[in-house]
mmCIF file of C-alpha atoms in Angstrom:
data_model
loop_
_atom_site.group_PDB
_atom_site.id
_atom_site.type_symbol
_atom_site.label_atom_id
_atom_site.label_comp_id
_atom_site.label_asym_id
_atom_site.label_seq_id
_atom_site.Cartn_x
_atom_site.Cartn_y
_atom_site.Cartn_z
ATOM 1 C CA MET A 148 90.382 191.809 -76.613
ATOM 2 C CA THR A 149 91.290 190.494 -72.678
ATOM 3 C CA TYR A 150 88.525 189.694 -70.618
ATOM 4 C CA MET A 151 88.978 188.446 -66.596
ATOM 5 C CA TYR A 152 85.845 187.352 -64.830
ATOM 6 C CA HIS A 153 84.628 186.990 -60.822
ATOM 7 C CA ILE A 154 81.448 185.570 -59.349
ATOM 8 C CA PHE A 155 79.831 186.618 -56.020
ATOM 9 C CA PHE A 156 77.543 185.455 -54.100
ATOM 10 C CA ILE A 157 74.760 187.994 -53.391
ATOM 11 C CA SER A 158 71.765 185.657 -52.569
ATOM 12 C CA ILE A 159 70.313 182.027 -51.504
ATOM 13 C CA THR A 160 69.091 182.454 -55.161
ATOM 14 C CA TRP A 161 71.242 184.066 -57.304
ATOM 15 C CA TYR A 162 75.119 185.437 -58.395
ATOM 16 C CA LEU A 163 75.974 188.370 -59.723
ATOM 17 C CA MET A 164 79.842 187.681 -61.826
ATOM 18 C CA LEU A 165 81.346 190.727 -63.237
ATOM 19 C CA VAL A 166 83.333 190.054 -66.379
ATOM 20 C CA PHE A 167 86.031 193.231 -67.262
ATOM 21 C CA HIS A 168 87.715 194.223 -70.508
ATOM 22 C CA CYS A 169 90.649 195.409 -69.040
ATOM 23 C CA GLY A 170 91.695 197.882 -72.314
ATOM 24 C CA ARG A 171 95.237 196.609 -71.778
ATOM 25 C CA PRO A 172 96.697 200.272 -74.018
ATOM 26 C CA ASP A 173 99.879 198.029 -75.083
ATOM 27 C CA GLY A 174 101.698 194.928 -76.254
ATOM 28 C CA ALA A 175 99.733 191.627 -77.298
ATOM 29 C CA PHE A 176 96.441 192.886 -75.831
ATOM 30 C CA SER A 177 95.931 195.730 -76.628
ATOM 31 C CA SER A 178 93.019 197.009 -77.842
ATOM 32 C CA SER A 179 90.600 200.047 -79.062
ATOM 33 C CA GLN A 180 88.010 199.247 -76.854
ATOM 34 C CA GLY A 181 88.506 200.196 -73.392
ATOM 35 C CA PRO A 182 88.206 199.221 -69.538
ATOM 36 C CA ALA A 183 84.971 198.032 -68.815
ATOM 37 C CA LEU A 184 82.951 195.947 -65.849
ATOM 38 C CA HIS A 185 80.001 194.041 -67.551
ATOM 39 C CA LEU A 186 77.284 192.672 -64.865
ATOM 40 C CA PHE A 187 75.769 189.276 -65.473
ATOM 41 C CA HIS A 188 72.769 187.503 -62.978
ATOM 42 C CA VAL A 189 73.836 184.218 -62.904
ATOM 43 C CA PRO A 190 70.844 182.157 -61.250
ATOM 44 C CA GLU A 191 71.868 179.173 -58.388
ATOM 45 C CA SER A 192 70.573 176.569 -60.943
ATOM 46 C CA SER A 193 72.866 177.155 -63.121
ATOM 47 C CA LEU A 194 75.670 176.185 -61.161
ATOM 48 C CA THR A 195 74.568 172.931 -59.315
ATOM 49 C CA PRO A 196 73.534 169.833 -59.750
ATOM 50 C CA ALA A 197 69.929 169.577 -60.825
ATOM 51 C CA ALA A 198 67.928 169.050 -57.798
ATOM 52 C CA ALA A 199 66.529 165.743 -58.892
ATOM 53 C CA ASP A 200 69.790 164.451 -58.804
ATOM 54 C CA ARG A 201 71.127 165.475 -55.399
ATOM 55 C CA ASP A 202 67.263 164.131 -53.894
ATOM 56 C CA ARG A 203 66.783 161.294 -55.612
ATOM 57 C CA ASP A 204 67.273 157.838 -53.923
ATOM 58 C CA GLU A 205 71.135 156.518 -54.707
ATOM 59 C CA THR A 206 69.659 152.733 -53.014
ATOM 60 C CA ARG A 207 67.847 152.390 -56.386
ATOM 61 C CA PRO A 208 69.237 152.382 -59.741
ATOM 62 C CA SER A 209 68.153 154.444 -62.253
ATOM 63 C CA SER A 210 69.064 156.667 -64.420
ATOM 64 C CA PRO A 211 70.880 160.372 -63.821
ATOM 65 C CA SER A 212 68.446 163.329 -65.141
ATOM 66 C CA PRO A 213 69.342 165.182 -67.963
ATOM 67 C CA ALA A 214 71.986 167.989 -68.285
ATOM 68 C CA PRO A 215 70.237 171.141 -68.029
ATOM 69 C CA ALA A 216 69.579 173.381 -70.933
ATOM 70 C CA PRO A 217 72.824 176.310 -71.249
ATOM 71 C CA VAL A 218 71.427 179.485 -69.095
ATOM 72 C CA PRO A 219 71.856 182.254 -72.032
ATOM 73 C CA LEU A 220 73.734 184.892 -70.027
ATOM 74 C CA GLN A 221 73.294 188.581 -71.404
ATOM 75 C CA PRO A 222 75.499 191.571 -69.133
ATOM 76 C CA TYR A 223 72.159 193.702 -67.209
ATOM 77 C CA PHE A 224 74.641 196.605 -67.091
ATOM 78 C CA SER A 225 77.921 197.230 -68.290
ATOM 79 C CA ILE A 226 80.494 200.316 -67.165
ATOM 80 C CA ASP A 227 82.388 202.000 -68.962
ATOM 81 C CA LEU A 228 85.439 203.289 -67.024
ATOM 82 C CA SER A 229 87.492 204.966 -70.200
ATOM 83 C CA GLU A 230 87.012 208.102 -68.607
ATOM 84 C CA HIS A 231 88.569 207.552 -65.471
ATOM 85 C CA ILE A 232 91.673 205.310 -66.676
ATOM 86 C CA ASP A 233 92.883 203.938 -70.412
ATOM 87 C CA ALA A 234 93.145 199.951 -68.411
ATOM 88 C CA ILE A 235 92.754 197.918 -65.081
ATOM 89 C CA LEU A 236 93.850 194.210 -64.578
ATOM 90 C CA HIS A 237 92.282 192.536 -61.771
ATOM 91 C CA VAL A 238 88.849 193.312 -59.828
ATOM 92 C CA LYS A 239 87.533 192.198 -56.239
ATOM 93 C CA PHE A 240 83.950 192.670 -55.026
ATOM 94 C CA LEU A 241 83.322 193.783 -51.980
ATOM 95 C CA THR A 242 80.506 194.816 -49.568
ATOM 96 C CA ARG A 243 79.963 197.463 -46.902
ATOM 97 C CA PRO A 244 79.245 196.765 -44.131
ATOM 98 C CA PRO A 245 81.005 193.253 -44.171
ATOM 99 C CA GLY A 246 78.283 190.624 -44.576
ATOM 100 C CA ARG A 247 75.388 193.067 -45.033
ATOM 101 C CA PRO A 248 75.885 193.896 -48.622
ATOM 102 C CA SER A 249 74.165 197.629 -48.119
ATOM 103 C CA GLU A 250 77.135 198.823 -50.788
ATOM 104 C CA LEU A 251 78.297 196.637 -53.209
ATOM 105 C CA TRP A 252 81.801 197.900 -54.762
ATOM 106 C CA ALA A 253 84.414 197.113 -57.522
ATOM 107 C CA VAL A 254 88.030 197.853 -56.224
ATOM 108 C CA CYS A 255 90.156 197.250 -58.966
ATOM 109 C CA THR A 256 94.133 197.481 -59.764
ATOM 110 C CA GLY A 257 95.381 199.667 -63.134
ATOM 111 C CA GLY A 258 98.129 197.185 -64.881
ATOM 112 C CA PHE A 259 98.869 198.674 -67.850
ATOM 113 C CA ALA A 260 97.619 202.139 -67.518
ATOM 114 C CA THR A 261 99.154 204.592 -68.931
ATOM 115 C CA THR A 262 97.089 207.889 -67.913
ATOM 116 C CA VAL A 263 97.253 206.332 -64.248
ATOM 117 C CA PRO A 264 100.194 205.127 -62.834
ATOM 118 C CA GLY A 265 100.349 202.390 -60.050
ATOM 119 C CA ALA A 266 95.936 203.416 -59.882
ATOM 120 C CA VAL A 267 93.483 201.423 -57.403
ATOM 121 C CA VAL A 268 89.954 201.946 -59.076
ATOM 122 C CA LEU A 269 86.804 201.933 -57.038
ATOM 123 C CA VAL A 270 83.639 201.631 -58.347
ATOM 124 C CA ASN A 271 80.682 201.845 -56.083
ATOM 125 C CA LEU A 272 78.022 199.441 -58.189
ATOM 126 C CA THR A 273 74.794 199.737 -55.157
ATOM 127 C CA ALA A 274 72.747 201.117 -57.981
ATOM 128 C CA VAL A 275 73.555 198.547 -60.280
ATOM 129 C CA ALA A 276 73.580 195.247 -58.000
ATOM 130 C CA THR A 277 70.070 194.463 -57.144
ATOM 131 C CA PRO A 278 67.973 191.134 -58.723
ATOM 132 C CA ALA A 279 65.148 193.523 -60.301
ATOM 133 C CA LEU A 280 67.424 195.555 -62.487
ATOM 134 C CA ALA A 281 69.346 192.064 -63.330
ATOM 135 C CA ARG A 282 65.384 190.768 -64.662
ATOM 136 C CA GLN A 283 66.020 194.384 -66.528
ATOM 137 C CA THR A 284 66.510 194.047 -70.349
ATOM 138 C CA THR A 285 70.678 194.690 -70.815
ATOM 139 C CA ALA A 286 71.287 198.372 -70.056
ATOM 140 C CA ALA A 287 74.711 200.701 -70.778
ATOM 141 C CA ALA A 288 75.893 203.340 -68.473
ATOM 142 C CA SER A 289 78.817 206.035 -68.616
ATOM 143 C CA ALA A 290 80.742 205.547 -65.344
ATOM 144 C CA SER A 291 79.413 209.153 -64.515
ATOM 145 C CA ALA A 292 76.445 207.816 -63.897
ATOM 146 C CA LEU A 293 78.033 205.677 -60.928
ATOM 147 C CA GLU A 294 80.678 207.239 -57.945
ATOM 148 C CA VAL A 295 84.276 206.343 -58.795
ATOM 149 C CA SER A 296 87.372 207.009 -57.257
ATOM 150 C CA VAL A 297 91.057 206.672 -58.106
ATOM 151 C CA LEU A 298 94.044 206.533 -56.529
ATOM 152 C CA SER A 299 97.643 207.150 -57.617
ATOM 153 C CA THR A 300 100.199 204.554 -55.898
ATOM 154 C CA PRO A 301 104.022 204.319 -56.299
ATOM 155 C CA VAL A 302 103.091 200.377 -57.009
ATOM 156 C CA ALA A 303 104.849 199.709 -60.662
ATOM 157 C CA GLN A 304 102.012 198.362 -62.670
ATOM 158 C CA PRO A 305 99.679 196.670 -59.991
ATOM 159 C CA GLU A 306 97.796 193.338 -60.460
ATOM 160 C CA GLY A 307 96.814 191.765 -57.340
ATOM 161 C CA VAL A 308 94.561 193.284 -55.291
ATOM 162 C CA MET A 309 93.088 191.710 -52.144
ATOM 163 C CA VAL A 310 90.903 192.552 -49.493
ATOM 164 C CA ALA A 311 91.975 192.627 -45.724
ATOM 165 C CA PRO A 312 90.483 189.132 -43.783
ATOM 166 C CA THR A 313 90.481 191.239 -40.935
ATOM 167 C CA ASP A 314 89.054 194.569 -41.571
ATOM 168 C CA SER A 315 87.144 195.675 -45.440
ATOM 169 C CA SER A 316 88.423 199.161 -45.165
ATOM 170 C CA ILE A 317 92.046 198.147 -45.992
ATOM 171 C CA VAL A 318 93.275 196.525 -49.041
ATOM 172 C CA TYR A 319 96.773 194.772 -50.250
ATOM 173 C CA ILE A 320 97.994 195.337 -54.500
ATOM 174 C CA GLY A 321 101.694 194.001 -55.941
ATOM 175 C CA GLY A 322 102.692 194.988 -58.708
ATOM 176 C CA ILE A 323 103.393 193.447 -62.392
ATOM 177 C CA SER A 324 106.796 195.447 -62.192
ATOM 178 C CA SER A 325 107.146 195.951 -59.005
ATOM 179 C CA HIS A 326 108.494 194.065 -55.580
ATOM 180 C CA ASP A 327 106.646 196.444 -53.504
ATOM 181 C CA LEU A 328 103.094 195.408 -51.492
ATOM 182 C CA GLY A 329 100.670 198.865 -51.349
ATOM 183 C CA VAL A 330 98.734 199.121 -48.592
ATOM 184 C CA VAL A 331 95.442 201.109 -49.459
ATOM 185 C CA ASP A 332 92.724 202.904 -46.373
ATOM 186 C CA ILE A 333 89.585 202.518 -48.932
ATOM 187 C CA SER A 334 87.236 204.029 -45.807
ATOM 188 C CA VAL A 335 86.436 206.174 -47.059
ATOM 189 C CA PHE A 336 84.805 206.017 -50.956
ATOM 190 C CA SER A 337 85.761 209.147 -52.834
ATOM 191 C CA ALA A 338 89.135 209.046 -50.514
ATOM 192 C CA PRO A 339 91.275 206.055 -50.350
ATOM 193 C CA VAL A 340 94.793 206.542 -48.877
ATOM 194 C CA LEU A 341 98.292 204.768 -49.412
ATOM 195 C CA VAL A 342 99.087 204.057 -46.128
ATOM 196 C CA GLU A 343 101.821 202.158 -46.724
ATOM 197 C CA THR A 344 104.613 201.173 -49.246
ATOM 198 C CA ARG A 345 106.313 198.021 -48.019
ATOM 199 C CA ARG A 346 109.057 196.824 -49.812
ATOM 200 C CA GLY A 347 110.845 193.901 -51.617
ATOM 201 C CA VAL A 348 107.325 191.445 -50.498
ATOM 202 C CA GLY A 349 107.337 190.395 -54.243
ATOM 203 C CA MET A 350 105.785 190.359 -57.858
ATOM 204 C CA GLN A 351 102.122 190.927 -58.884
ATOM 205 C CA LEU A 352 101.271 189.121 -55.399
ATOM 206 C CA VAL A 353 97.929 187.550 -56.553
ATOM 207 C CA GLY A 354 96.423 185.816 -53.657
ATOM 208 C CA ALA A 355 93.837 184.432 -52.119
ATOM 209 C CA THR A 356 92.433 184.202 -47.804
ATOM 210 C CA ARG A 357 89.520 181.753 -46.427
ATOM 211 C CA LYS A 358 86.972 184.324 -47.192
ATOM 212 C CA ASP A 359 88.691 185.051 -50.383
ATOM 213 C CA GLN A 360 87.626 181.429 -52.320
ATOM 214 C CA PRO A 361 83.851 180.921 -53.824
ATOM 215 C CA VAL A 362 82.330 177.320 -52.675
ATOM 216 C CA TRP A 363 79.187 176.582 -53.631
ATOM 217 C CA PRO A 364 77.136 176.046 -52.202
ATOM 218 C CA ARG A 365 77.778 178.725 -50.099
ATOM 219 C CA ASP A 366 75.296 178.535 -46.705
ATOM 220 C CA SER A 367 75.928 179.781 -43.627
ATOM 221 C CA ALA A 368 78.085 177.328 -42.414
ATOM 222 C CA THR A 369 80.703 177.244 -45.330
ATOM 223 C CA ALA A 370 80.950 180.923 -44.242
ATOM 224 C CA ALA A 371 81.484 180.313 -40.869
ATOM 225 C CA SER A 372 83.462 178.352 -40.569
ATOM 226 C CA ALA A 373 86.017 180.382 -43.162
ATOM 227 C CA ASP A 374 85.422 182.868 -40.281
ATOM 228 C CA ASP A 375 86.936 180.288 -37.650
ATOM 229 C CA ALA A 376 89.542 178.825 -39.475
ATOM 230 C CA ALA A 377 92.835 178.905 -37.676
ATOM 231 C CA ASP A 378 94.118 180.729 -40.656
ATOM 232 C CA ALA A 379 91.431 183.366 -40.916
ATOM 233 C CA ASP A 380 94.105 186.229 -40.370
ATOM 234 C CA LEU A 381 96.333 185.156 -42.980
ATOM 235 C CA VAL A 382 96.827 185.900 -46.742
ATOM 236 C CA TYR A 383 98.429 183.573 -48.981
ATOM 237 C CA MET A 384 100.059 185.452 -51.955
ATOM 238 C CA ALA A 385 102.126 184.243 -55.084
ATOM 239 C CA GLY A 386 105.240 185.842 -55.920
ATOM 240 C CA TRP A 387 105.627 185.951 -60.143
ATOM 241 C CA GLY A 388 109.101 185.912 -61.275
ATOM 242 C CA ALA A 389 112.142 183.911 -62.756
ATOM 243 C CA ARG A 390 112.517 183.299 -58.755
ATOM 244 C CA GLY A 391 108.758 182.737 -57.760
ATOM 245 C CA SER A 392 108.223 182.369 -54.072
ATOM 246 C CA LEU A 393 104.907 182.205 -51.545
ATOM 247 C CA VAL A 394 104.503 184.663 -49.240
ATOM 248 C CA VAL A 395 102.120 184.517 -46.075
ATOM 249 C CA LEU A 396 100.798 187.789 -44.375
ATOM 250 C CA ASN A 397 99.270 188.452 -41.101
ATOM 251 C CA SER A 398 96.692 190.841 -41.154
ATOM 252 C CA SER A 399 95.907 190.977 -37.438
ATOM 253 C CA SER A 400 96.687 194.442 -37.900
ATOM 254 C CA ALA A 401 95.176 194.857 -40.954
ATOM 255 C CA SER A 402 96.668 198.470 -41.847
ATOM 256 C CA ARG A 403 100.114 197.411 -40.848
ATOM 257 C CA PRO A 404 100.381 193.740 -42.082
ATOM 258 C CA ALA A 405 103.053 191.407 -40.674
ATOM 259 C CA LEU A 406 105.408 188.963 -42.745
ATOM 260 C CA GLN A 407 104.359 185.803 -41.220
ATOM 261 C CA CYS A 408 106.801 183.706 -43.524
ATOM 262 C CA ARG A 409 107.994 183.150 -46.987
ATOM 263 C CA THR A 410 109.274 179.809 -49.153
ATOM 264 C CA PRO A 411 112.731 179.698 -48.422
ATOM 265 C CA PRO A 412 115.017 180.557 -51.182
ATOM 266 C CA SER A 413 116.282 177.665 -52.113
ATOM 267 C CA GLN A 414 112.620 176.315 -53.481
ATOM 268 C CA ASP A 415 112.705 180.081 -55.482
ATOM 269 C CA LEU A 416 113.225 178.062 -58.694
ATOM 270 C CA GLN A 417 110.748 175.561 -58.447
ATOM 271 C CA LEU A 418 108.186 178.203 -57.648
ATOM 272 C CA ALA A 419 109.263 180.377 -60.755
ATOM 273 C CA MET A 420 106.578 182.217 -62.726
ATOM 274 C CA ALA A 421 104.187 181.712 -59.303
ATOM 275 C CA ASN A 422 100.727 183.229 -60.553
ATOM 276 C CA ARG A 423 97.653 181.961 -58.291
ATOM 277 C CA VAL A 424 97.202 180.523 -54.654
ATOM 278 C CA LYS A 425 93.971 178.399 -54.346
ATOM 279 C CA LEU A 426 92.989 177.393 -50.754
ATOM 280 C CA HIS A 427 91.383 173.395 -49.701
#
């Protein structure tokens, strides 16, 4: 089985963690279990130092507070996507409208799926992403209980997915077996549209933006600094392959991203198998 996870800031007191089962139908990670999303409630106290250590007087010697007991995690809701697609690979959370999570979506790439080539999968989690549901007992549901939209694209085996930092209705995808960048308009949940396929950008294209990188503790000052950063419009993407790269897109015009820069070809061997970008 292959599991991956993503953590999303919901409020000042709790986080939503999404663990997704890829459901890859072939190869080393094959499994009879189909793709699924599992939602967990993660209290902020389990991610930050104990309050006693944060608040104690550093000028007075004292023993550190004992480590908090591990917080048992159980999914409070699970969504089976098997009736829509046989695999997913990467997932991003998305709030609509931005900054006011009146709607919460999961945006997934299809990865090694065989039933829908080059897929982008949208799952509306709004009805199940509330603190009230997090306090309930574990539940399981078929995707038929939630809104799901699936779009096929020419990007072969899509892996990386990035929400444009300048327009949350635009997402960028890159493929495991493709050098293309897919630009997808998801402004209408029930009818996502492929806007453009940009050739020769790079493989996989797992990326990062100033808004996308998780920071704890996350507060209003942290969020504001991401919006005001000099590179707030830029998307940094890792190009996979025996000859790797770092690709930087300018999303000022989100549906028509411009190639801002790329590492020189002379460094491609040094960047072989580049797979992630972390911003500091």
